[in-house]
Amino acid sequence: MLYRESGQYKTSYTDDQAIFPLKQDRWLMAIALVIAFVVIPLTSSEYMLEAVIIPFLIFALAAIGLNLLAGYCGQISLGTGGFMAVGGYTAYKLTTSLPDMNMIIVFLLSGVAAAFVGIMFGIPSLRIKGFYLAVATLAAQFFLQWLFNKVEWFYNYNPSGTITAPPREMFGFVVTGPHATAEARYMITLVVVAVLALVAKNLTRGHIGRSWMAIRDMDIAAEIIGIRPLHAKLSAFAISSFYCGVAGSLFVFTWLGSVETEAFNINLSFQVLFMVIIGGLGSILGSFIGAAFITAVPILLTNAPQFFGFNLPIDLQKHFEVMIFGVLIIFFVIVEPHGLARLWQITKEKLRLWPFPY
Amino acid sequence: MNETRNIGDTLLKVDNISLSFGGVKAITGVSLEIREREICAIIGPNGAGKTSMLNVINGFYHPQEGTITFGGEVRKQMRPHLAAAGGIARTFQNVALFTGMSTLDNIMTGRNLKMKKNFLWQALNIGPARKEELEHREFVEHIIDFLEIEAIRKTPVGRLPYGLQKRVELGRALAAEPKLLLLDEPMAGMNVEEKEDMCRFILDTNDEFGTTIGLIEHDMGVVMDLSDHVVVLDHGEKIADGVPDVVRADQNVIDAYLGVAHD
Ligand SMILES: Nc1ncnc2c1ncn2[C@@H]1O[C@H](COP(=O)(O)OP(=O)(O)O)[C@@H](O)[C@H]1O
Ligand SMILES: [Mg+2]
């Protein structure tokens, strides 16, 4: 009774094609938006925003990016960190050489730069698949990290080798740099992530998304009904890398403030990949769930034992973290490739029938 | 039953095609014609080169020799997506659906070639993109009605039984509104009832939409009922070509099916 579609007749294809055809889903979404835009800024502490919520949003955006490529188009990538680095460094070069540029434009152009790099490294996907493609994208990861470290121009010849977000304003608020408040950084991150998540949802529901999924499920059949693998795969690489690029620019500008190339290393790529696997391949909602999960577990491991009155040494915490992720990834890869998002969907289907089992 | 049918000019002309894989000769010097609005059956024992012939026609295999003329034009270098754009759709001997997608989405992919709105419209899902999506959705719903698969519209096709999967695959091919529809053993592995349904859909497609159909089938009864014209392949060569009754009586055909040794 809680979660029902009975009585909600769809009288037109327009209704049926709405993003959230069920009333309950629309309510949940509305509540989530109110929490995100009103409740969190009013109630969250600076620590909460800095350490939990802002990184959650940025990781969710990167996870959406990887999910478009891996979950929807079936092209595995271990280059996420590298594509995020392209975004971060582009944003840095743009803001330092064109100080008046609007930050939203900076973020978008960072995505565009990453999209071009993504297309370049996506070209091997026209020839190779699976494991071999993963290795090729791994090469992208290492090459990009090496490039940004080696070529001093990228960090403006700064002897420390770091890039630091300069202070920039929007609507009269400082949104980046050391003096930006956590609230301001949160709001701009939230707006970018919310809009791009909606865009991703739209893309995956339309003919572009269907062409990606067709390539993922059976590339030969896709080609025979007229889908060009070249277009489908490279557009997936481009759009996926765009998302990773924007996430990378936010990573530097609204979260960490200052980074070295090392921040974009292979661990970052794996972290985002784990989010996608645990959250659910081929699901935008899953990207958020996965990001929330992977950001939350370490924090819970730090705080929960204290709550129960004992102390877990830090190195043990780390070990637990690795073990939990490892077990979950094995579980999801083998048992439920659609991840937590699918478990949520099953729960909803059960609730629909509740309290009757049939 | 076919005397009064309104069969037109040659739509597809396959001329002296030879195809080999390394040393294996799959097709040797085969010519055949399929005319507008007819149902042409291609039959022959296993390994005769029937599937290879369809693969050549839709640009998946590249023959070493011969030419193909489609819609009056001699074809150059062919790729499957170009053949699709030219109006050739097909189904596969082993179902080749997009298993992670619903019935509706699978059939919608058949409309992809006709959907032109670029990704900026798509991204915003407003105006033209939404209108386009709805128009095509309506077309696809007609196909869903036509094939009587309303109840499985939202079901991921991976969960459907084989017979229904074959029907969805036909729907996906029909969604492209092809000029030439190639069906590779559409009834293989079906029970009698499912076969009858499939026969009806094939005949209705031909009848209502005037679609030209090239069909590979093993069931002789089905072939005799459905087709206007039958081409028989054996060991990569054409051994007979004509109306069903004549072909059935042909001594070469009988020998091929009974497995008489080749000299
Ligand atoms: N991709 C391929 N590579 C090598 N040999 C092939 C290939 N496709 C078909 N053949 C060969 O071509 C011959 C004809 O096969 P096929 O066209 O599938 O026959 P049919 O569909 O009539 O049963 C067979 O000997 C088969 O082994
Ligand atoms: Mg065959």
Short mmCIF file of N, CA, C and O in Angstrom, two decimals, chain A residues 184-264:
data_model
loop_
_atom_site.label_atom_id
_atom_site.label_comp_id
_atom_site.label_asym_id
_atom_site.label_seq_id
_atom_site.Cartn_x
_atom_site.Cartn_y
_atom_site.Cartn_z
N ALA A 184 28.89 28.49 0.37
CA ALA A 184 28.95 28.98 -1.01
C ALA A 184 29.49 27.90 -1.93
O ALA A 184 28.94 27.66 -3.02
N ARG A 185 30.53 27.21 -1.49
CA ARG A 185 31.10 26.15 -2.33
C ARG A 185 30.11 25.01 -2.50
O ARG A 185 29.99 24.41 -3.56
N TYR A 186 29.38 24.73 -1.40
CA TYR A 186 28.37 23.67 -1.49
C TYR A 186 27.29 24.03 -2.51
O TYR A 186 26.92 23.21 -3.36
N MET A 187 26.81 25.27 -2.44
CA MET A 187 25.70 25.64 -3.31
C MET A 187 26.09 25.55 -4.79
O MET A 187 25.34 25.03 -5.61
N ILE A 188 27.27 26.05 -5.11
CA ILE A 188 27.65 26.04 -6.53
C ILE A 188 27.88 24.59 -7.00
O ILE A 188 27.46 24.20 -8.09
N THR A 189 28.47 23.78 -6.14
CA THR A 189 28.65 22.37 -6.48
C THR A 189 27.30 21.70 -6.69
O THR A 189 27.09 20.97 -7.67
N LEU A 190 26.39 21.97 -5.78
CA LEU A 190 25.06 21.35 -5.85
C LEU A 190 24.36 21.71 -7.16
O LEU A 190 23.79 20.84 -7.83
N VAL A 191 24.41 22.99 -7.52
CA VAL A 191 23.71 23.41 -8.74
C VAL A 191 24.30 22.70 -9.95
O VAL A 191 23.57 22.12 -10.77
N VAL A 192 25.62 22.70 -10.05
CA VAL A 192 26.26 22.05 -11.20
C VAL A 192 25.90 20.56 -11.23
O VAL A 192 25.49 20.02 -12.27
N VAL A 193 26.01 19.89 -10.09
CA VAL A 193 25.77 18.45 -10.06
C VAL A 193 24.30 18.13 -10.35
O VAL A 193 23.99 17.22 -11.13
N ALA A 194 23.39 18.93 -9.79
CA ALA A 194 21.96 18.64 -9.99
C ALA A 194 21.60 18.81 -11.47
O ALA A 194 20.93 17.95 -12.06
N VAL A 195 22.07 19.89 -12.08
CA VAL A 195 21.72 20.12 -13.48
C VAL A 195 22.33 19.03 -14.36
O VAL A 195 21.65 18.46 -15.23
N LEU A 196 23.60 18.69 -14.11
CA LEU A 196 24.23 17.69 -14.97
C LEU A 196 23.64 16.29 -14.75
O LEU A 196 23.58 15.48 -15.67
N ALA A 197 23.17 16.03 -13.53
CA ALA A 197 22.53 14.72 -13.29
C ALA A 197 21.24 14.63 -14.10
O ALA A 197 20.93 13.60 -14.71
N LEU A 198 20.49 15.73 -14.14
CA LEU A 198 19.25 15.75 -14.92
C LEU A 198 19.56 15.55 -16.40
O LEU A 198 18.88 14.77 -17.10
N VAL A 199 20.59 16.24 -16.86
CA VAL A 199 21.00 16.10 -18.27
C VAL A 199 21.36 14.64 -18.57
O VAL A 199 20.95 14.07 -19.58
N ALA A 200 22.10 14.01 -17.65
CA ALA A 200 22.50 12.62 -17.87
C ALA A 200 21.28 11.72 -17.95
O ALA A 200 21.18 10.84 -18.80
N LYS A 201 20.33 11.98 -17.08
CA LYS A 201 19.09 11.19 -17.07
C LYS A 201 18.38 11.33 -18.43
O LYS A 201 17.93 10.35 -19.02
N ASN A 202 18.29 12.57 -18.91
CA ASN A 202 17.64 12.80 -20.20
C ASN A 202 18.36 12.10 -21.34
O ASN A 202 17.74 11.49 -22.20
N LEU A 203 19.68 12.19 -21.32
CA LEU A 203 20.44 11.56 -22.40
C LEU A 203 20.23 10.05 -22.41
O LEU A 203 20.05 9.44 -23.46
N THR A 204 20.23 9.46 -21.22
CA THR A 204 20.12 8.01 -21.18
C THR A 204 18.73 7.53 -21.56
O THR A 204 18.55 6.39 -21.95
N ARG A 205 17.74 8.41 -21.46
CA ARG A 205 16.38 7.98 -21.80
C ARG A 205 16.06 8.16 -23.27
O ARG A 205 15.04 7.69 -23.76
N GLY A 206 16.91 8.88 -23.99
CA GLY A 206 16.61 9.17 -25.39
C GLY A 206 17.35 8.26 -26.35
O GLY A 206 17.90 7.23 -25.95
N HIS A 207 17.37 8.65 -27.61
CA HIS A 207 17.94 7.72 -28.59
C HIS A 207 19.45 7.60 -28.46
O HIS A 207 20.02 6.56 -28.81
N ILE A 208 20.11 8.61 -27.91
CA ILE A 208 21.55 8.49 -27.70
C ILE A 208 21.84 7.42 -26.65
O ILE A 208 22.68 6.54 -26.85
N GLY A 209 21.09 7.48 -25.55
CA GLY A 209 21.26 6.47 -24.51
C GLY A 209 20.96 5.08 -25.03
O GLY A 209 21.65 4.12 -24.71
N ARG A 210 19.92 4.97 -25.84
CA ARG A 210 19.58 3.64 -26.39
C ARG A 210 20.69 3.14 -27.30
O ARG A 210 20.97 1.94 -27.33
N SER A 211 21.32 4.06 -28.05
CA SER A 211 22.40 3.57 -28.92
C SER A 211 23.59 3.10 -28.08
O SER A 211 24.24 2.12 -28.42
N TRP A 212 23.84 3.76 -26.95
CA TRP A 212 24.91 3.27 -26.06
C TRP A 212 24.59 1.89 -25.54
O TRP A 212 25.40 0.97 -25.55
N MET A 213 23.36 1.74 -25.03
CA MET A 213 23.00 0.45 -24.42
C MET A 213 22.99 -0.66 -25.47
O MET A 213 23.34 -1.81 -25.17
N ALA A 214 22.60 -0.31 -26.70
CA ALA A 214 22.59 -1.30 -27.77
C ALA A 214 24.01 -1.79 -28.03
O ALA A 214 24.27 -2.99 -28.15
N ILE A 215 24.96 -0.85 -28.07
CA ILE A 215 26.36 -1.23 -28.28
C ILE A 215 26.84 -2.09 -27.11
O ILE A 215 27.55 -3.08 -27.30
N ARG A 216 26.42 -1.73 -25.91
CA ARG A 216 26.83 -2.49 -24.73
C ARG A 216 26.30 -3.93 -24.79
O ARG A 216 27.04 -4.88 -24.57
N ASP A 217 25.01 -4.07 -25.15
CA ASP A 217 24.39 -5.39 -25.08
C ASP A 217 24.78 -6.29 -26.25
O ASP A 217 24.90 -7.50 -26.09
N MET A 218 24.92 -5.73 -27.44
CA MET A 218 25.30 -6.56 -28.58
C MET A 218 25.71 -5.65 -29.73
O MET A 218 24.87 -5.15 -30.48
N ASP A 219 27.00 -5.43 -29.84
CA ASP A 219 27.44 -4.41 -30.80
C ASP A 219 27.15 -4.77 -32.25
O ASP A 219 26.83 -3.89 -33.05
N ILE A 220 27.20 -6.07 -32.57
CA ILE A 220 26.94 -6.45 -33.96
C ILE A 220 25.50 -6.15 -34.35
O ILE A 220 25.23 -5.55 -35.39
N ALA A 221 24.57 -6.53 -33.47
CA ALA A 221 23.17 -6.26 -33.76
C ALA A 221 22.92 -4.76 -33.83
O ALA A 221 22.14 -4.27 -34.66
N ALA A 222 23.61 -4.00 -33.00
CA ALA A 222 23.44 -2.55 -33.01
C ALA A 222 23.83 -1.99 -34.36
O ALA A 222 23.13 -1.17 -34.95
N GLU A 223 24.95 -2.47 -34.87
CA GLU A 223 25.43 -1.95 -36.15
C GLU A 223 24.46 -2.33 -37.27
O GLU A 223 24.22 -1.55 -38.19
N ILE A 224 23.87 -3.51 -37.14
CA ILE A 224 22.99 -3.96 -38.21
C ILE A 224 21.66 -3.20 -38.22
O ILE A 224 21.00 -3.13 -39.24
N ILE A 225 21.27 -2.59 -37.10
CA ILE A 225 20.09 -1.74 -37.19
C ILE A 225 20.47 -0.28 -37.43
O ILE A 225 19.63 0.60 -37.34
N GLY A 226 21.72 -0.03 -37.74
CA GLY A 226 22.09 1.30 -38.20
C GLY A 226 22.81 2.18 -37.19
O GLY A 226 23.04 3.36 -37.44
N ILE A 227 23.16 1.61 -36.03
CA ILE A 227 23.91 2.41 -35.06
C ILE A 227 25.39 2.32 -35.39
O ILE A 227 25.93 1.22 -35.52
N ARG A 228 26.03 3.46 -35.55
CA ARG A 228 27.45 3.41 -35.90
C ARG A 228 28.28 3.29 -34.63
O ARG A 228 28.26 4.17 -33.78
N PRO A 229 29.04 2.20 -34.51
CA PRO A 229 29.84 2.01 -33.30
C PRO A 229 30.76 3.20 -33.04
O PRO A 229 30.95 3.62 -31.90
N LEU A 230 31.31 3.75 -34.12
CA LEU A 230 32.21 4.90 -33.99
C LEU A 230 31.51 6.05 -33.25
O LEU A 230 32.02 6.57 -32.26
N HIS A 231 30.32 6.41 -33.72
CA HIS A 231 29.59 7.52 -33.09
C HIS A 231 29.21 7.19 -31.66
O HIS A 231 29.40 8.00 -30.76
N ALA A 232 28.66 5.98 -31.48
CA ALA A 232 28.15 5.64 -30.16
C ALA A 232 29.28 5.59 -29.13
O ALA A 232 29.19 6.19 -28.06
N LYS A 233 30.38 4.91 -29.49
CA LYS A 233 31.45 4.76 -28.50
C LYS A 233 32.15 6.08 -28.23
O LYS A 233 32.40 6.43 -27.08
N LEU A 234 32.46 6.82 -29.30
CA LEU A 234 33.19 8.07 -29.05
C LEU A 234 32.31 9.10 -28.37
O LEU A 234 32.79 9.89 -27.56
N SER A 235 31.00 9.11 -28.67
CA SER A 235 30.15 10.06 -27.96
C SER A 235 30.07 9.68 -26.49
O SER A 235 30.04 10.55 -25.61
N ALA A 236 30.07 8.38 -26.21
CA ALA A 236 30.06 7.96 -24.80
C ALA A 236 31.36 8.38 -24.11
O ALA A 236 31.33 8.91 -22.99
N PHE A 237 32.49 8.19 -24.78
CA PHE A 237 33.76 8.63 -24.20
C PHE A 237 33.75 10.14 -23.98
O PHE A 237 34.20 10.65 -22.95
N ALA A 238 33.25 10.88 -24.97
CA ALA A 238 33.26 12.35 -24.88
C ALA A 238 32.40 12.82 -23.72
O ALA A 238 32.84 13.59 -22.86
N ILE A 239 31.16 12.32 -23.66
CA ILE A 239 30.24 12.84 -22.65
C ILE A 239 30.66 12.35 -21.26
O ILE A 239 30.64 13.11 -20.29
N SER A 240 31.09 11.11 -21.19
CA SER A 240 31.58 10.59 -19.92
C SER A 240 32.76 11.43 -19.42
O SER A 240 32.80 11.85 -18.25
N SER A 241 33.72 11.71 -20.31
CA SER A 241 34.89 12.48 -19.88
C SER A 241 34.51 13.92 -19.55
O SER A 241 35.13 14.54 -18.69
N PHE A 242 33.49 14.44 -20.24
CA PHE A 242 33.00 15.78 -19.89
C PHE A 242 32.59 15.80 -18.42
O PHE A 242 33.00 16.68 -17.66
N TYR A 243 31.82 14.80 -18.02
CA TYR A 243 31.38 14.74 -16.63
C TYR A 243 32.57 14.60 -15.68
O TYR A 243 32.64 15.25 -14.64
N CYS A 244 33.52 13.74 -16.04
CA CYS A 244 34.69 13.56 -15.18
C CYS A 244 35.49 14.86 -15.12
O CYS A 244 36.01 15.23 -14.07
N GLY A 245 35.58 15.56 -16.25
CA GLY A 245 36.32 16.82 -16.29
C GLY A 245 35.70 17.87 -15.38
O GLY A 245 36.40 18.54 -14.61
N VAL A 246 34.38 18.02 -15.47
CA VAL A 246 33.71 18.98 -14.60
C VAL A 246 33.93 18.57 -13.14
O VAL A 246 34.24 19.41 -12.28
N ALA A 247 33.80 17.27 -12.87
CA ALA A 247 34.01 16.80 -11.50
C ALA A 247 35.43 17.14 -11.04
O ALA A 247 35.65 17.57 -9.90
N GLY A 248 36.40 16.98 -11.96
CA GLY A 248 37.79 17.28 -11.60
C GLY A 248 37.98 18.76 -11.28
O GLY A 248 38.73 19.12 -10.36
N SER A 249 37.31 19.62 -12.04
CA SER A 249 37.48 21.05 -11.76
C SER A 249 36.83 21.42 -10.43
O SER A 249 37.37 22.22 -9.66
N LEU A 250 35.69 20.80 -10.12
CA LEU A 250 35.07 21.05 -8.81
C LEU A 250 35.94 20.49 -7.68
O LEU A 250 36.06 21.09 -6.62
N PHE A 251 36.51 19.35 -7.93
CA PHE A 251 37.42 18.67 -7.00
C PHE A 251 38.47 19.65 -6.49
O PHE A 251 38.76 19.75 -5.30
N VAL A 252 39.05 20.42 -7.44
CA VAL A 252 40.06 21.39 -7.06
C VAL A 252 39.43 22.68 -6.52
O VAL A 252 39.86 23.22 -5.50
N PHE A 253 38.40 23.16 -7.21
CA PHE A 253 37.93 24.52 -6.93
C PHE A 253 36.92 24.64 -5.81
O PHE A 253 36.87 25.66 -5.14
N THR A 254 36.08 23.65 -5.61
CA THR A 254 35.09 23.81 -4.53
C THR A 254 35.29 22.83 -3.39
O THR A 254 34.59 22.87 -2.40
N TRP A 255 36.26 21.92 -3.56
CA TRP A 255 36.49 21.01 -2.44
C TRP A 255 37.88 21.20 -1.84
O TRP A 255 38.04 21.81 -0.79
N LEU A 256 38.93 20.72 -2.51
CA LEU A 256 40.24 20.71 -1.88
C LEU A 256 40.93 22.08 -1.89
O LEU A 256 41.72 22.39 -1.01
N GLY A 257 40.66 22.89 -2.90
CA GLY A 257 41.27 24.22 -2.97
C GLY A 257 42.66 24.22 -3.54
O GLY A 257 43.05 25.12 -4.27
N SER A 258 43.42 23.16 -3.24
CA SER A 258 44.80 23.13 -3.69
C SER A 258 45.23 21.67 -3.79
O SER A 258 45.01 20.90 -2.87
N VAL A 259 45.77 21.28 -4.95
CA VAL A 259 46.15 19.88 -5.11
C VAL A 259 47.46 19.72 -5.87
O VAL A 259 47.90 20.62 -6.59
N GLU A 260 48.06 18.55 -5.72
CA GLU A 260 49.16 18.13 -6.59
C GLU A 260 48.60 17.09 -7.57
O GLU A 260 47.51 16.55 -7.36
N THR A 261 49.41 16.79 -8.57
CA THR A 261 48.97 15.81 -9.57
C THR A 261 48.60 14.49 -8.91
O THR A 261 47.70 13.78 -9.35
N GLU A 262 49.34 14.18 -7.83
CA GLU A 262 49.14 12.91 -7.12
C GLU A 262 47.69 12.70 -6.69
O GLU A 262 47.21 11.57 -6.57
N ALA A 263 46.95 13.81 -6.49
CA ALA A 263 45.55 13.68 -6.06
C ALA A 263 44.70 12.97 -7.11
O ALA A 263 43.64 12.43 -6.81
N PHE A 264 45.17 13.01 -8.37
CA PHE A 264 44.40 12.39 -9.46
C PHE A 264 44.95 11.02 -9.83
O PHE A 264 44.89 10.62 -10.98
#
